[in-house]
Amino acid sequence: GQNIDQPTEMTATEGAIVQINCTYQTSGFNGLFWYQQHAGEAPTFLSYNVLDGLEEKGRFSSFLSRSKGYSYLLLKELQMKDSASYLCAVLDSNYQLIWGAGTKLIIKP
Amino acid sequence: GAVVSQHPSRVICKSGTSVKIECRSLDFQATTMFWYRQFPKQSLMLMATSNEGSKATYEQGVEKDKFLINHASLTLSTLTVTSAHPEDSSFYICSASTGQSSYNEQFFGPGTRLTVL
């Protein structure tokens, strides 16, 4: 079966750095997405990785290792507004998005 | 750019009634639109994929006759929940893509919270 694993919940301090991991087992791979979702709102796109390595975009970076079936989202200089759920999703060989359950990130002052 | 709207944002209805949710791409043509359902503290669950002018492709376990999807134009798709029951209460989210598959980035609407009494 297809499976996306990410921690259910993480807590971090304002101004700090947090890394959210995602491991996947899917039938084929055509890229991995990270989305941010605030409570009661729809997801918003953060990043897309299809090649190994680190993609940096401002305070957010996303890393991919296809051989390990592993990705992480790195958030720097955390702000209170970063409190949200972070969803990892993999595009499989049929170009269907397989979604993880999301990681709820709680930022404390 | 790439704005997707949904209407209504919130709806409360009685059991047995039908509810229509509209999804519009405001500044681009959406070849493909996706309908998701999300229960509290759970991830998105894809219900169906629709391409303009053709029948929607439903995911396994989703009743076609209960969740009617119409994608009449490149900017509008509708989801009608027929004979809604309390277990249909959920957060319904649409997304739109310019590609035939979900390869291209999906742009999400703000979601519709449906409560069936």
mmCIF file of C-alpha atoms in Angstrom:
data_model
loop_
_atom_site.group_PDB
_atom_site.id
_atom_site.type_symbol
_atom_site.label_atom_id
_atom_site.label_comp_id
_atom_site.label_asym_id
_atom_site.label_seq_id
_atom_site.Cartn_x
_atom_site.Cartn_y
_atom_site.Cartn_z
ATOM 1 C CA GLY A 1 0.000 0.000 0.000
ATOM 2 C CA GLN A 2 0.916 3.639 -0.169
ATOM 3 C CA ASN A 3 1.937 5.365 2.995
ATOM 4 C CA ILE A 4 3.021 8.810 4.115
ATOM 5 C CA ASP A 5 4.300 9.206 7.683
ATOM 6 C CA GLN A 6 4.827 12.434 9.543
ATOM 7 C CA PRO A 7 4.691 13.278 13.256
ATOM 8 C CA THR A 8 1.266 14.144 14.573
ATOM 9 C CA GLU A 9 2.310 17.153 16.584
ATOM 10 C CA MET A 10 5.405 19.219 17.337
ATOM 11 C CA THR A 11 6.062 22.147 19.651
ATOM 12 C CA ALA A 12 8.688 24.838 19.143
ATOM 13 C CA THR A 13 9.613 28.242 20.517
ATOM 14 C CA GLU A 14 9.191 31.555 18.741
ATOM 15 C CA GLY A 15 12.439 32.539 17.012
ATOM 16 C CA ALA A 16 13.765 28.984 16.956
ATOM 17 C CA ILE A 17 14.170 26.433 14.142
ATOM 18 C CA VAL A 18 12.025 23.345 13.643
ATOM 19 C CA GLN A 19 12.326 20.416 11.256
ATOM 20 C CA ILE A 20 9.256 18.420 10.236
ATOM 21 C CA ASN A 21 10.039 15.028 8.767
ATOM 22 C CA CYS A 22 8.091 13.032 6.220
ATOM 23 C CA THR A 23 8.780 9.490 5.045
ATOM 24 C CA TYR A 24 6.930 7.887 2.210
ATOM 25 C CA GLN A 25 6.322 4.585 0.483
ATOM 26 C CA THR A 26 4.437 5.033 -2.759
ATOM 27 C CA SER A 27 3.990 3.341 -6.108
ATOM 28 C CA GLY A 28 6.313 5.534 -8.075
ATOM 29 C CA PHE A 29 7.388 9.077 -7.389
ATOM 30 C CA ASN A 30 6.835 12.259 -9.339
ATOM 31 C CA GLY A 31 7.528 14.812 -6.670
ATOM 32 C CA LEU A 32 6.755 15.791 -3.117
ATOM 33 C CA PHE A 33 4.759 18.781 -1.928
ATOM 34 C CA TRP A 34 4.581 20.584 1.386
ATOM 35 C CA TYR A 35 1.452 22.555 2.232
ATOM 36 C CA GLN A 36 0.581 24.745 5.198
ATOM 37 C CA GLN A 37 -2.938 24.628 6.589
ATOM 38 C CA HIS A 38 -4.244 26.929 9.296
ATOM 39 C CA ALA A 39 -7.183 25.681 11.335
ATOM 40 C CA GLY A 40 -10.438 25.958 9.428
ATOM 41 C CA GLU A 41 -8.728 27.040 6.237
ATOM 42 C CA ALA A 42 -7.667 25.344 3.029
ATOM 43 C CA PRO A 43 -4.036 24.315 2.443
ATOM 44 C CA THR A 44 -1.605 26.726 0.833
ATOM 45 C CA PHE A 45 1.371 25.636 -1.238
ATOM 46 C CA LEU A 46 4.827 25.865 0.321
ATOM 47 C CA SER A 47 7.200 23.804 -1.794
ATOM 48 C CA TYR A 48 7.675 21.138 -4.433
ATOM 49 C CA ASN A 49 10.728 18.854 -4.637
ATOM 50 C CA VAL A 50 11.356 16.331 -7.370
ATOM 51 C CA LEU A 51 15.167 16.163 -7.299
ATOM 52 C CA ASP A 52 17.359 15.298 -4.324
ATOM 53 C CA GLY A 53 18.637 18.168 -2.289
ATOM 54 C CA LEU A 54 17.623 21.268 -0.452
ATOM 55 C CA GLU A 55 15.313 23.967 -1.805
ATOM 56 C CA GLU A 56 15.366 27.212 0.121
ATOM 57 C CA LYS A 57 12.597 29.769 0.003
ATOM 58 C CA GLY A 58 12.925 32.518 2.585
ATOM 59 C CA ARG A 59 12.443 31.168 6.099
ATOM 60 C CA PHE A 60 11.257 27.818 4.752
ATOM 61 C CA SER A 61 13.425 25.102 3.214
ATOM 62 C CA SER A 62 12.495 21.647 1.959
ATOM 63 C CA PHE A 63 14.817 18.685 1.549
ATOM 64 C CA LEU A 64 14.347 15.483 -0.425
ATOM 65 C CA SER A 65 16.165 12.154 -0.545
ATOM 66 C CA ARG A 66 14.480 9.872 -3.042
ATOM 67 C CA SER A 67 16.673 6.877 -2.218
ATOM 68 C CA LYS A 68 15.591 7.086 1.422
ATOM 69 C CA GLY A 69 11.971 8.017 0.725
ATOM 70 C CA TYR A 70 12.462 10.976 3.016
ATOM 71 C CA SER A 71 11.795 14.684 3.088
ATOM 72 C CA TYR A 72 11.842 17.394 5.670
ATOM 73 C CA LEU A 73 10.493 20.911 5.936
ATOM 74 C CA LEU A 74 12.730 23.308 7.850
ATOM 75 C CA LEU A 75 11.245 26.454 9.342
ATOM 76 C CA LYS A 76 13.620 29.125 10.638
ATOM 77 C CA GLU A 77 13.038 32.185 12.807
ATOM 78 C CA LEU A 78 9.689 30.840 13.863
ATOM 79 C CA GLN A 79 6.840 33.282 14.235
ATOM 80 C CA MET A 80 3.556 32.792 16.056
ATOM 81 C CA LYS A 81 1.735 32.861 12.710
ATOM 82 C CA ASP A 82 3.608 29.687 11.735
ATOM 83 C CA SER A 83 1.359 27.753 14.098
ATOM 84 C CA ALA A 84 -0.497 25.514 11.659
ATOM 85 C CA SER A 85 -0.634 22.004 10.281
ATOM 86 C CA TYR A 86 1.971 21.071 7.695
ATOM 87 C CA LEU A 87 0.939 18.495 5.115
ATOM 88 C CA CYS A 88 3.328 16.330 3.147
ATOM 89 C CA ALA A 89 1.977 14.948 -0.137
ATOM 90 C CA VAL A 90 3.605 12.709 -2.749
ATOM 91 C CA LEU A 91 2.726 12.514 -6.425
ATOM 92 C CA ASP A 92 2.746 8.837 -7.366
ATOM 93 C CA SER A 93 3.345 7.132 -10.713
ATOM 94 C CA ASN A 94 -0.251 7.832 -11.752
ATOM 95 C CA TYR A 95 0.178 11.500 -10.914
ATOM 96 C CA GLN A 96 -2.192 11.150 -7.991
ATOM 97 C CA LEU A 97 -1.438 13.056 -4.805
ATOM 98 C CA ILE A 98 -1.064 10.869 -1.738
ATOM 99 C CA TRP A 99 -1.521 12.935 1.410
ATOM 100 C CA GLY A 100 0.007 12.561 4.840
ATOM 101 C CA ALA A 101 -2.135 13.182 7.900
ATOM 102 C CA GLY A 102 -0.317 16.409 8.657
ATOM 103 C CA THR A 103 1.856 17.659 11.491
ATOM 104 C CA LYS A 104 0.335 20.172 13.866
ATOM 105 C CA LEU A 105 3.009 22.708 14.807
ATOM 106 C CA ILE A 106 2.491 24.658 18.017
ATOM 107 C CA ILE A 107 4.638 27.759 18.525
ATOM 108 C CA LYS A 108 5.144 28.998 22.074
ATOM 109 C CA PRO A 109 6.331 32.500 22.992
ATOM 110 C CA GLY B 1 -2.777 35.173 -9.394
ATOM 111 C CA ALA B 2 -4.178 31.643 -9.200
ATOM 112 C CA VAL B 3 -7.121 32.420 -6.960
ATOM 113 C CA VAL B 4 -9.826 29.859 -6.319
ATOM 114 C CA SER B 5 -13.073 30.761 -4.621
ATOM 115 C CA GLN B 6 -15.704 28.585 -3.029
ATOM 116 C CA HIS B 7 -19.286 29.389 -2.169
ATOM 117 C CA PRO B 8 -20.777 29.137 0.351
ATOM 118 C CA SER B 9 -18.059 29.198 2.992
ATOM 119 C CA ARG B 10 -20.384 27.737 5.584
ATOM 120 C CA VAL B 11 -23.732 25.991 5.321
ATOM 121 C CA ILE B 12 -26.077 24.398 7.817
ATOM 122 C CA CYS B 13 -28.893 22.257 6.491
ATOM 123 C CA LYS B 14 -31.466 19.756 7.629
ATOM 124 C CA SER B 15 -31.019 16.061 7.070
ATOM 125 C CA GLY B 16 -32.423 14.947 3.724
ATOM 126 C CA THR B 17 -31.845 18.192 1.868
ATOM 127 C CA SER B 18 -29.362 18.771 -0.941
ATOM 128 C CA VAL B 19 -26.523 21.261 -0.831
ATOM 129 C CA LYS B 20 -24.612 22.696 -3.775
ATOM 130 C CA ILE B 21 -21.054 23.996 -3.398
ATOM 131 C CA GLU B 22 -19.459 26.077 -6.127
ATOM 132 C CA CYS B 23 -15.763 26.223 -6.921
ATOM 133 C CA ARG B 24 -14.442 28.915 -9.247
ATOM 134 C CA SER B 25 -11.000 29.688 -10.606
ATOM 135 C CA LEU B 26 -11.019 33.469 -10.755
ATOM 136 C CA ASP B 27 -7.964 34.348 -12.824
ATOM 137 C CA PHE B 28 -6.996 31.216 -14.696
ATOM 138 C CA GLN B 29 -8.557 28.387 -16.647
ATOM 139 C CA ALA B 30 -8.709 25.199 -14.633
ATOM 140 C CA THR B 31 -8.500 22.138 -16.829
ATOM 141 C CA THR B 32 -8.804 19.911 -13.802
ATOM 142 C CA MET B 33 -10.598 20.428 -10.529
ATOM 143 C CA PHE B 34 -10.382 18.263 -7.447
ATOM 144 C CA TRP B 35 -12.843 17.836 -4.602
ATOM 145 C CA TYR B 36 -11.604 16.883 -1.156
ATOM 146 C CA ARG B 37 -13.239 16.181 2.163
ATOM 147 C CA GLN B 38 -11.507 16.681 5.480
ATOM 148 C CA PHE B 39 -12.787 15.454 8.829
ATOM 149 C CA PRO B 40 -11.465 17.046 12.032
ATOM 150 C CA LYS B 41 -7.813 16.301 12.737
ATOM 151 C CA GLN B 42 -7.532 14.186 9.600
ATOM 152 C CA SER B 43 -5.819 14.754 6.303
ATOM 153 C CA LEU B 44 -7.434 15.635 3.035
ATOM 154 C CA MET B 45 -9.303 12.815 1.359
ATOM 155 C CA LEU B 46 -9.683 13.072 -2.388
ATOM 156 C CA MET B 47 -13.270 12.464 -3.413
ATOM 157 C CA ALA B 48 -13.144 12.985 -7.155
ATOM 158 C CA THR B 49 -11.256 14.526 -10.026
ATOM 159 C CA SER B 50 -13.086 16.345 -12.780
ATOM 160 C CA ASN B 51 -11.938 17.564 -16.150
ATOM 161 C CA GLU B 52 -13.906 20.217 -17.978
ATOM 162 C CA GLY B 53 -16.573 18.729 -20.197
ATOM 163 C CA SER B 54 -16.212 15.151 -19.055
ATOM 164 C CA LYS B 55 -17.533 12.982 -16.259
ATOM 165 C CA ALA B 56 -15.788 13.102 -12.923
ATOM 166 C CA THR B 57 -13.572 10.264 -11.775
ATOM 167 C CA TYR B 58 -14.559 9.220 -8.277
ATOM 168 C CA GLU B 59 -12.273 7.661 -5.703
ATOM 169 C CA GLN B 60 -13.097 4.245 -4.349
ATOM 170 C CA GLY B 61 -15.776 4.386 -1.692
ATOM 171 C CA VAL B 62 -17.243 7.709 -2.820
ATOM 172 C CA GLU B 63 -20.864 7.405 -3.959
ATOM 173 C CA LYS B 64 -21.337 8.964 -7.378
ATOM 174 C CA ASP B 65 -25.073 9.365 -6.954
ATOM 175 C CA LYS B 66 -24.698 11.088 -3.631
ATOM 176 C CA PHE B 67 -21.915 13.481 -4.547
ATOM 177 C CA LEU B 68 -22.775 14.928 -7.926
ATOM 178 C CA ILE B 69 -19.982 16.812 -9.638
ATOM 179 C CA ASN B 70 -20.413 19.064 -12.635
ATOM 180 C CA HIS B 71 -17.488 20.766 -14.356
ATOM 181 C CA ALA B 72 -19.343 22.742 -16.985
ATOM 182 C CA SER B 73 -16.673 25.303 -17.801
ATOM 183 C CA LEU B 74 -12.974 25.928 -17.370
ATOM 184 C CA THR B 75 -13.669 28.175 -14.409
ATOM 185 C CA LEU B 76 -16.519 26.474 -12.562
ATOM 186 C CA SER B 77 -17.121 23.136 -10.909
ATOM 187 C CA THR B 78 -19.966 22.278 -8.562
ATOM 188 C CA LEU B 79 -20.380 19.574 -5.946
ATOM 189 C CA THR B 80 -23.912 18.705 -4.894
ATOM 190 C CA VAL B 81 -24.368 16.653 -1.757
ATOM 191 C CA THR B 82 -27.735 14.988 -2.285
ATOM 192 C CA SER B 83 -29.938 13.917 0.591
ATOM 193 C CA ALA B 84 -27.350 15.024 3.103
ATOM 194 C CA HIS B 85 -27.089 13.256 6.458
ATOM 195 C CA PRO B 86 -25.226 14.173 9.656
ATOM 196 C CA GLU B 87 -22.320 11.902 8.713
ATOM 197 C CA ASP B 88 -21.774 14.090 5.634
ATOM 198 C CA SER B 89 -20.867 16.991 7.904
ATOM 199 C CA SER B 90 -17.307 17.867 6.987
ATOM 200 C CA PHE B 91 -14.988 20.467 5.508
ATOM 201 C CA TYR B 92 -15.201 20.291 1.711
ATOM 202 C CA ILE B 93 -12.309 21.786 -0.227
ATOM 203 C CA CYS B 94 -11.869 22.172 -3.962
ATOM 204 C CA SER B 95 -8.649 22.742 -5.808
ATOM 205 C CA ALA B 96 -7.900 23.645 -9.377
ATOM 206 C CA SER B 97 -5.025 22.824 -11.670
ATOM 207 C CA THR B 98 -4.041 23.837 -15.145
ATOM 208 C CA GLY B 99 -2.847 20.319 -15.966
ATOM 209 C CA GLN B 100 -4.706 17.159 -16.866
ATOM 210 C CA SER B 101 -3.319 15.429 -13.816
ATOM 211 C CA SER B 102 -2.304 16.755 -10.449
ATOM 212 C CA TYR B 103 1.256 17.163 -11.683
ATOM 213 C CA ASN B 104 0.843 20.877 -11.831
ATOM 214 C CA GLU B 105 0.441 22.690 -8.570
ATOM 215 C CA GLN B 106 -3.051 22.636 -7.163
ATOM 216 C CA PHE B 107 -4.552 25.903 -6.009
ATOM 217 C CA PHE B 108 -6.994 25.434 -3.187
ATOM 218 C CA GLY B 109 -10.247 27.186 -2.509
ATOM 219 C CA PRO B 110 -10.984 28.420 1.032
ATOM 220 C CA GLY B 111 -13.223 25.456 1.789
ATOM 221 C CA THR B 112 -16.883 24.999 2.717
ATOM 222 C CA ARG B 113 -17.889 23.803 6.149
ATOM 223 C CA LEU B 114 -21.041 21.728 5.903
ATOM 224 C CA THR B 115 -23.079 20.931 8.996
ATOM 225 C CA VAL B 116 -26.059 18.623 8.583
ATOM 226 C CA LEU B 117 -28.506 18.656 11.470
#
